[in-house]
C-alpha positions as YAML, in Angstrom:
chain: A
units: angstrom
residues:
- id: 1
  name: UNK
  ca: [0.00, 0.00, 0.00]
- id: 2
  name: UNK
  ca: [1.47, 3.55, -1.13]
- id: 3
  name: UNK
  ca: [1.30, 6.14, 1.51]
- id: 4
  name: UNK
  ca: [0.29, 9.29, 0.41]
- id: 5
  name: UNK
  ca: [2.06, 12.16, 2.09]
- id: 6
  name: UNK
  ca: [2.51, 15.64, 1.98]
- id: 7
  name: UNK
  ca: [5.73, 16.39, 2.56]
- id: 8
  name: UNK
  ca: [6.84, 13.68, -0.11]
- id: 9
  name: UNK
  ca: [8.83, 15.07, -3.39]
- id: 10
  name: UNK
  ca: [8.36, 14.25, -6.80]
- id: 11
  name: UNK
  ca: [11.62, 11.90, -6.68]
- id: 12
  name: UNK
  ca: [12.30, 11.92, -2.58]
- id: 13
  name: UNK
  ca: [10.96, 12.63, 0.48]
- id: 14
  name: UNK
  ca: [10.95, 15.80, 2.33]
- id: 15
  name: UNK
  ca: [12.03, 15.72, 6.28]
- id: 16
  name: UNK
  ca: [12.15, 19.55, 7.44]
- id: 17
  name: UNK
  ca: [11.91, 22.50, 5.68]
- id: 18
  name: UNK
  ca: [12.98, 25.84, 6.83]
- id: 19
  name: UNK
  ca: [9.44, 27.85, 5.31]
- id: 20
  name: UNK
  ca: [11.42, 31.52, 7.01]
- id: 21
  name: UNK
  ca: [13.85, 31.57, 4.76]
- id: 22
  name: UNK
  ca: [12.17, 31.60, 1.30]
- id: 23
  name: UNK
  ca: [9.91, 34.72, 3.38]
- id: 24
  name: UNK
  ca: [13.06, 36.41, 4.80]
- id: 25
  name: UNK
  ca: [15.20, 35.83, 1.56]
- id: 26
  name: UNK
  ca: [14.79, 36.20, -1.91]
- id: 27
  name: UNK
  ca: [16.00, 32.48, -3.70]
- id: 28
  name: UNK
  ca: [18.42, 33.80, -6.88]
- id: 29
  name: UNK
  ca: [20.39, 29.64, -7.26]
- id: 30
  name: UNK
  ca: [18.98, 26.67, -5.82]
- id: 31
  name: UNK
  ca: [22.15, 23.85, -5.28]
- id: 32
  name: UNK
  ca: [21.32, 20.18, -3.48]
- id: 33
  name: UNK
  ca: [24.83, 19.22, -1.25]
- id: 34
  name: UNK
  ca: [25.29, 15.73, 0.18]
- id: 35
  name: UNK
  ca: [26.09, 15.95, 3.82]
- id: 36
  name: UNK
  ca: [28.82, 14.42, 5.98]
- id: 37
  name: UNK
  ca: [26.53, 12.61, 8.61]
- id: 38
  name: UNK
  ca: [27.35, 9.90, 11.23]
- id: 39
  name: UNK
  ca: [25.01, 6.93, 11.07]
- id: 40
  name: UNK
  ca: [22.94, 8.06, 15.03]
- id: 41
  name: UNK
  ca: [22.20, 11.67, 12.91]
- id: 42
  name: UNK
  ca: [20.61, 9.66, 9.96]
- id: 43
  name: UNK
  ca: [18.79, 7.73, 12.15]
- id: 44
  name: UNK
  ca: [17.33, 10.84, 13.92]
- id: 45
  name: UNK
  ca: [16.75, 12.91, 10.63]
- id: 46
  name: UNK
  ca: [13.95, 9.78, 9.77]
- id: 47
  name: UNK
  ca: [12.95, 9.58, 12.87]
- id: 48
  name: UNK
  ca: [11.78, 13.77, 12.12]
- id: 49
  name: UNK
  ca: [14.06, 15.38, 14.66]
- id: 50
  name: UNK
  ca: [16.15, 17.66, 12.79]
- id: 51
  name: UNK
  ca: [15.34, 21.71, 12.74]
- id: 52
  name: UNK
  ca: [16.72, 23.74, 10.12]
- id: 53
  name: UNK
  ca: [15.78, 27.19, 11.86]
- id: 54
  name: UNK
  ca: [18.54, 29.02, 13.09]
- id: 55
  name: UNK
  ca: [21.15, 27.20, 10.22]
- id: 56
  name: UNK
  ca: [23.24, 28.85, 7.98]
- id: 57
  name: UNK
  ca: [26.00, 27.77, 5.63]
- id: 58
  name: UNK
  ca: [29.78, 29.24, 5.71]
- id: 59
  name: UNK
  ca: [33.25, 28.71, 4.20]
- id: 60
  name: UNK
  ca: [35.82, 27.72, 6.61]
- id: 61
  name: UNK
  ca: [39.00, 27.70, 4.15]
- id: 62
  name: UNK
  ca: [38.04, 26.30, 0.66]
- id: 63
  name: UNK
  ca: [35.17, 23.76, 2.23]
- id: 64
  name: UNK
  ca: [31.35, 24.76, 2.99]
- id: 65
  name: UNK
  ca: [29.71, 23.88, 6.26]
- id: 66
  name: UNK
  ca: [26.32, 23.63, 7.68]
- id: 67
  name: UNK
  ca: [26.03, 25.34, 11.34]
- id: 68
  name: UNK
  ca: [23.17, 25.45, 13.94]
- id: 69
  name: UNK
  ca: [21.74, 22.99, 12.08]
- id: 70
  name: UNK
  ca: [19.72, 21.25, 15.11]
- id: 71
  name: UNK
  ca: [19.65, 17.37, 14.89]
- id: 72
  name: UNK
  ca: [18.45, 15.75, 17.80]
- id: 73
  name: UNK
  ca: [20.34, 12.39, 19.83]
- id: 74
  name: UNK
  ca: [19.28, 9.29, 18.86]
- id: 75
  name: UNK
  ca: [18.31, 7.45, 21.76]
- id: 76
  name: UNK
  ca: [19.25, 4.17, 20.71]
- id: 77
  name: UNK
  ca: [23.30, 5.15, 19.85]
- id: 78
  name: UNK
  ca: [23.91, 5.33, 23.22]
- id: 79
  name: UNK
  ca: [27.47, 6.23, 23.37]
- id: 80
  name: UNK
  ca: [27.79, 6.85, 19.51]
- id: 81
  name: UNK
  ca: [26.10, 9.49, 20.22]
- id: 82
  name: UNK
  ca: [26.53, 13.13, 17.61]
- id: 83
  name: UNK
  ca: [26.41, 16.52, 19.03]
- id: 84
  name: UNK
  ca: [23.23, 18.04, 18.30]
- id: 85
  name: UNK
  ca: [24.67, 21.34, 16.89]
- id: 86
  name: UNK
  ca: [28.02, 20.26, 15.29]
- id: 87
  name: UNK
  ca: [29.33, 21.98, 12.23]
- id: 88
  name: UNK
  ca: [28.92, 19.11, 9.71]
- id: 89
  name: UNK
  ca: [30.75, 19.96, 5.83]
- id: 90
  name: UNK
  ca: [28.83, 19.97, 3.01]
- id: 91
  name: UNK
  ca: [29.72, 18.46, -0.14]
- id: 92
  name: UNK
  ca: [29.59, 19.51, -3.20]
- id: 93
  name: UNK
  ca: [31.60, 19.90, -6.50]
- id: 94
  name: UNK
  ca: [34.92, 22.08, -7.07]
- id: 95
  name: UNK
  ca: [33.32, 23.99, -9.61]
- id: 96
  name: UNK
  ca: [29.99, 24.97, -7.69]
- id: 97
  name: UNK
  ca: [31.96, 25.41, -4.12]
- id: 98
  name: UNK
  ca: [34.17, 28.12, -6.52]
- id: 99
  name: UNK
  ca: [31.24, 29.80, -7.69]
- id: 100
  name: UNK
  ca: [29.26, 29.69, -3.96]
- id: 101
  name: UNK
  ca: [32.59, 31.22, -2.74]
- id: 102
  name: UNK
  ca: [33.43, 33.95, -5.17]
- id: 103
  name: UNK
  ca: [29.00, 35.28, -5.13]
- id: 104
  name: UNK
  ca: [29.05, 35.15, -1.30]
- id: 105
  name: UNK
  ca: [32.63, 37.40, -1.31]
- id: 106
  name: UNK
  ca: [31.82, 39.96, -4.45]
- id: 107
  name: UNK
  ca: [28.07, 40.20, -4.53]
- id: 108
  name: UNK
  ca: [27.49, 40.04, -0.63]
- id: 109
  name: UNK
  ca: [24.83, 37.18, -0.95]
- id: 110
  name: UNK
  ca: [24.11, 34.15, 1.65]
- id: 111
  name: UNK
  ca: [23.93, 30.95, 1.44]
- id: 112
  name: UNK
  ca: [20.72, 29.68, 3.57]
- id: 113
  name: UNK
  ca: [19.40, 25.86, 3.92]
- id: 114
  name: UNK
  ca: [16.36, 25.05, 2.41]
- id: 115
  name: UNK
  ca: [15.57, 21.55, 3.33]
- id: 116
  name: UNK
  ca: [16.39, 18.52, 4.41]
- id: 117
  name: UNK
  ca: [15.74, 15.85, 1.76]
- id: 118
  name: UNK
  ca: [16.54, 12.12, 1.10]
- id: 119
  name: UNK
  ca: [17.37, 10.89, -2.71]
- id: 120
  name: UNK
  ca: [18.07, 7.70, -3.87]
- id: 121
  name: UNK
  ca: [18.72, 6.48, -0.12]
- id: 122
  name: UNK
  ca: [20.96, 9.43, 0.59]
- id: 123
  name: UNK
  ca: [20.18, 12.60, 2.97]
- id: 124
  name: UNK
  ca: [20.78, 15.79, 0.76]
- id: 125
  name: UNK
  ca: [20.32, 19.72, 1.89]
- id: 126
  name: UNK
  ca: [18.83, 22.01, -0.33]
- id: 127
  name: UNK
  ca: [20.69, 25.02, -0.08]
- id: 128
  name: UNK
  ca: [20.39, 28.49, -1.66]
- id: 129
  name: UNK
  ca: [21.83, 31.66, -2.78]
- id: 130
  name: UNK
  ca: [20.11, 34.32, -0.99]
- id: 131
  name: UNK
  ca: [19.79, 38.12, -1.36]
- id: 132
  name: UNK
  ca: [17.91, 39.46, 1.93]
- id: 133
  name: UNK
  ca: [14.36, 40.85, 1.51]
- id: 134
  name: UNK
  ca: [13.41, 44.65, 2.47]
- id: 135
  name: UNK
  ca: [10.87, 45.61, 4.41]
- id: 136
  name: UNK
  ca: [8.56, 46.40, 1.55]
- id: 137
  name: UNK
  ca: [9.20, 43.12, -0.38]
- id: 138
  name: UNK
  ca: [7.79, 41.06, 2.39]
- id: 139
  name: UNK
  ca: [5.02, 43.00, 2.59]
- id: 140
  name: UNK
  ca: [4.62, 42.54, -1.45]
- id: 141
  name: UNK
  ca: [4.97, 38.92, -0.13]
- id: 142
  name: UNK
  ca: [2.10, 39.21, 2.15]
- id: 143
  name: UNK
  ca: [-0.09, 40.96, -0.15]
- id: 144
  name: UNK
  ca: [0.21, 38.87, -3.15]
- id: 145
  name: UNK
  ca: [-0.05, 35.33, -1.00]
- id: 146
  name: UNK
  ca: [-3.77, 36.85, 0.06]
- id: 147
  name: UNK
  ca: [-4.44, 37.99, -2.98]
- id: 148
  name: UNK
  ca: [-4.37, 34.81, -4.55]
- id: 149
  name: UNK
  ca: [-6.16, 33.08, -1.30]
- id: 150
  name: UNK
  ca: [-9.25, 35.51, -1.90]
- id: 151
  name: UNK
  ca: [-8.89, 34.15, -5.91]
- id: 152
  name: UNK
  ca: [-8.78, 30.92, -4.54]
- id: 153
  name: UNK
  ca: [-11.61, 31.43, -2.23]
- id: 154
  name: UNK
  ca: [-13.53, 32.41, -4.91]
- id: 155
  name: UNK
  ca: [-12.92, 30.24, -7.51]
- id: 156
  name: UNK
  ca: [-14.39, 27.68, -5.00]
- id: 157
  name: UNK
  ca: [-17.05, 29.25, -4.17]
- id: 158
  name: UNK
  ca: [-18.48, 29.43, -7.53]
- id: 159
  name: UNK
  ca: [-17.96, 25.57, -8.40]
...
């Protein structure tokens, strides 16, 4: 029996999502990075205890990284335990690490995780180049999202 499920991508499934960030930020490049995870973190980002909130991605040398990313202990590891906060590298090609690098130095953009995803049995993050939002664009944001609720609404209503 298939299990339908919302949070369930075309070609993965979807295990947090940090929804701030597309509201704060405006999304220029999207990029999908494997992760360097130990086995007790996998376990606890199916289990659905990972939070993406406060994370942010920086270059430390030539590598990218993943901070305040929260994953939670896995119970079960007992004294393979991970450290819920650790900085844990991302990994990506030469070519787009190089090109990450050289926007977030000479444009002044930020790189901000997306999502936490799995494909083809691995755990990816969905990361993206970010310009922030002013105050007026998120309220552009706010105006068109109920604009197209009441066109919604309506559309309903007359079905």
């Amino acid at each position: 029996m298939k299990k339908t499920d919302k949070t369930a991508t075309k070609d993965g499934h979807l295990f947090v999502q940090n929804r701030r960030a597309t509201f704060e930020y405006e999304v220029l490049e999207r990029y999908e990075a494997g992760l360097a995870l130990m086995g007790s973190e996998v376990k606890s980002i199916r289990d659905g205890r990972a939070s993406l909130g406060e994370a942010y991605c920086q270059f430390q040398g030539d590598q990218l990284f993943l901070y305040q990313a929260h994953i939670g202990e896995y119970t079960q590891a007992h004294d393979r335990n991970h450290l819920p906060l650790r900085a844990r590298k991302l990994l990506l090609h030469r070519k787009e690490l190089d090109h990450l690098a050289e926007s977030v130095d000479t444009a002044g953009l930020t790189l901000i995780p997306l999502a936490l995803l799995a494909r083809n049995g691995r755990i990816k993050l969905e990361l993206a180049l970010c310009r922030g939002k002013k105050t007026y664009d998120k309220r552009a944001s706010i105006k068109e999202r109920e604009q197209k609720r009441e066109i919604d609404r309506a559309m309903r209503e007359r079905t």
